Amino acid sequence: YRTALRTRRSFRDAGPLRWLRTDAEHALSFARALPDGGGSVLCVVNLGAADVALPPHRELLLASGPLTARGA
């Protein structure tokens, strides 16, 4: 949790939160635009037991466990 809170604080200047649709009903996803126009920060939270595939991304900042071979 400390790492998650520290990571969140590093993006305090990001734009407003924008909710995104997910294919999994047990997952939440939102994005915030970076202030320099260099993209956005995406947060995907899996609240269920089944794997959730991640959308295309450049870098994974934090995960609660290892990703599967499919990147879920």
PDB file of C-alpha atoms in Angstrom:
ATOM      1  CA  TYR A   1       0.000   0.000   0.000  1.00  0.00           C
ATOM      2  CA  ARG A   2       2.841   2.375   0.742  1.00  0.00           C
ATOM      3  CA  THR A   3       4.271   1.928  -2.728  1.00  0.00           C
ATOM      4  CA  ALA A   4       0.829   2.519  -4.267  1.00  0.00           C
ATOM      5  CA  LEU A   5       0.354   5.722  -2.265  1.00  0.00           C
ATOM      6  CA  ARG A   6       3.851   6.944  -3.132  1.00  0.00           C
ATOM      7  CA  THR A   7       3.229   6.241  -6.827  1.00  0.00           C
ATOM      8  CA  ARG A   8      -0.124   8.040  -6.674  1.00  0.00           C
ATOM      9  CA  ARG A   9       1.493  11.124  -5.132  1.00  0.00           C
ATOM     10  CA  SER A  10       4.022  11.280  -7.976  1.00  0.00           C
ATOM     11  CA  PHE A  11       1.104  11.966 -10.359  1.00  0.00           C
ATOM     12  CA  ARG A  12      -0.695  14.626  -8.273  1.00  0.00           C
ATOM     13  CA  ASP A  13      -0.491  17.127 -11.179  1.00  0.00           C
ATOM     14  CA  ALA A  14      -2.225  14.758 -13.609  1.00  0.00           C
ATOM     15  CA  GLY A  15      -5.583  15.769 -15.050  1.00  0.00           C
ATOM     16  CA  PRO A  16      -9.036  14.814 -13.816  1.00  0.00           C
ATOM     17  CA  LEU A  17      -9.982  11.190 -13.370  1.00  0.00           C
ATOM     18  CA  ARG A  18     -11.769   9.621 -16.357  1.00  0.00           C
ATOM     19  CA  TRP A  19     -13.530   6.257 -15.861  1.00  0.00           C
ATOM     20  CA  LEU A  20     -12.939   3.651 -18.593  1.00  0.00           C
ATOM     21  CA  ARG A  21     -14.880   0.547 -19.583  1.00  0.00           C
ATOM     22  CA  THR A  22     -13.382  -2.874 -18.978  1.00  0.00           C
ATOM     23  CA  ASP A  23     -14.251  -6.278 -20.426  1.00  0.00           C
ATOM     24  CA  ALA A  24     -14.309  -7.773 -16.923  1.00  0.00           C
ATOM     25  CA  GLU A  25     -17.239  -6.930 -14.671  1.00  0.00           C
ATOM     26  CA  HIS A  26     -15.034  -7.369 -11.583  1.00  0.00           C
ATOM     27  CA  ALA A  27     -12.447  -4.786 -12.679  1.00  0.00           C
ATOM     28  CA  LEU A  28     -12.316  -1.002 -12.451  1.00  0.00           C
ATOM     29  CA  SER A  29     -10.249   1.192 -14.740  1.00  0.00           C
ATOM     30  CA  PHE A  30      -9.557   4.906 -14.903  1.00  0.00           C
ATOM     31  CA  ALA A  31      -7.047   7.240 -16.535  1.00  0.00           C
ATOM     32  CA  ARG A  32      -5.598  10.659 -15.832  1.00  0.00           C
ATOM     33  CA  ALA A  33      -3.828  12.771 -18.475  1.00  0.00           C
ATOM     34  CA  LEU A  34      -0.242  13.744 -17.756  1.00  0.00           C
ATOM     35  CA  PRO A  35       0.314  17.510 -17.539  1.00  0.00           C
ATOM     36  CA  ASP A  36       3.113  17.542 -20.124  1.00  0.00           C
ATOM     37  CA  GLY A  37       0.845  16.027 -22.801  1.00  0.00           C
ATOM     38  CA  GLY A  38       2.973  12.880 -22.835  1.00  0.00           C
ATOM     39  CA  GLY A  39       0.124  10.428 -22.444  1.00  0.00           C
ATOM     40  CA  SER A  40      -1.815   9.298 -19.427  1.00  0.00           C
ATOM     41  CA  VAL A  41      -1.610   7.209 -16.294  1.00  0.00           C
ATOM     42  CA  LEU A  42      -3.940   4.216 -16.375  1.00  0.00           C
ATOM     43  CA  CYS A  43      -5.077   2.357 -13.271  1.00  0.00           C
ATOM     44  CA  VAL A  44      -6.698  -1.078 -13.565  1.00  0.00           C
ATOM     45  CA  VAL A  45      -7.927  -2.711 -10.369  1.00  0.00           C
ATOM     46  CA  ASN A  46      -8.989  -6.354 -10.386  1.00  0.00           C
ATOM     47  CA  LEU A  47     -11.496  -7.031  -7.612  1.00  0.00           C
ATOM     48  CA  GLY A  48     -12.155 -10.632  -8.621  1.00  0.00           C
ATOM     49  CA  ALA A  49     -10.337 -13.948  -8.712  1.00  0.00           C
ATOM     50  CA  ALA A  50     -10.079 -14.295 -12.523  1.00  0.00           C
ATOM     51  CA  ASP A  51      -7.211 -12.731 -14.464  1.00  0.00           C
ATOM     52  CA  VAL A  52      -7.846  -9.443 -16.269  1.00  0.00           C
ATOM     53  CA  ALA A  53      -5.976  -8.618 -19.466  1.00  0.00           C
ATOM     54  CA  LEU A  54      -4.185  -5.292 -19.361  1.00  0.00           C
ATOM     55  CA  PRO A  55      -4.652  -2.813 -22.203  1.00  0.00           C
ATOM     56  CA  PRO A  56      -1.602  -1.830 -24.288  1.00  0.00           C
ATOM     57  CA  HIS A  57       0.861   0.123 -22.157  1.00  0.00           C
ATOM     58  CA  ARG A  58       4.443   1.392 -22.158  1.00  0.00           C
ATOM     59  CA  GLU A  59       5.393   0.668 -18.563  1.00  0.00           C
ATOM     60  CA  LEU A  60       3.930  -1.172 -15.609  1.00  0.00           C
ATOM     61  CA  LEU A  61       4.388   0.938 -12.480  1.00  0.00           C
ATOM     62  CA  LEU A  62       2.903  -1.354  -9.854  1.00  0.00           C
ATOM     63  CA  ALA A  63       1.322  -4.800  -9.620  1.00  0.00           C
ATOM     64  CA  SER A  64       0.240  -6.868  -6.661  1.00  0.00           C
ATOM     65  CA  GLY A  65       1.783  -9.976  -8.199  1.00  0.00           C
ATOM     66  CA  PRO A  66       3.476 -11.328 -11.301  1.00  0.00           C
ATOM     67  CA  LEU A  67       1.743 -11.029 -14.658  1.00  0.00           C
ATOM     68  CA  THR A  68       0.683 -14.144 -16.540  1.00  0.00           C
ATOM     69  CA  ALA A  69       2.367 -15.114 -19.806  1.00  0.00           C
ATOM     70  CA  ARG A  70      -0.520 -13.335 -21.602  1.00  0.00           C
ATOM     71  CA  GLY A  71       0.120 -10.128 -19.667  1.00  0.00           C
ATOM     72  CA  ALA A  72      -2.930 -10.427 -17.404  1.00  0.00           C
TER      73      ALA A  72
END
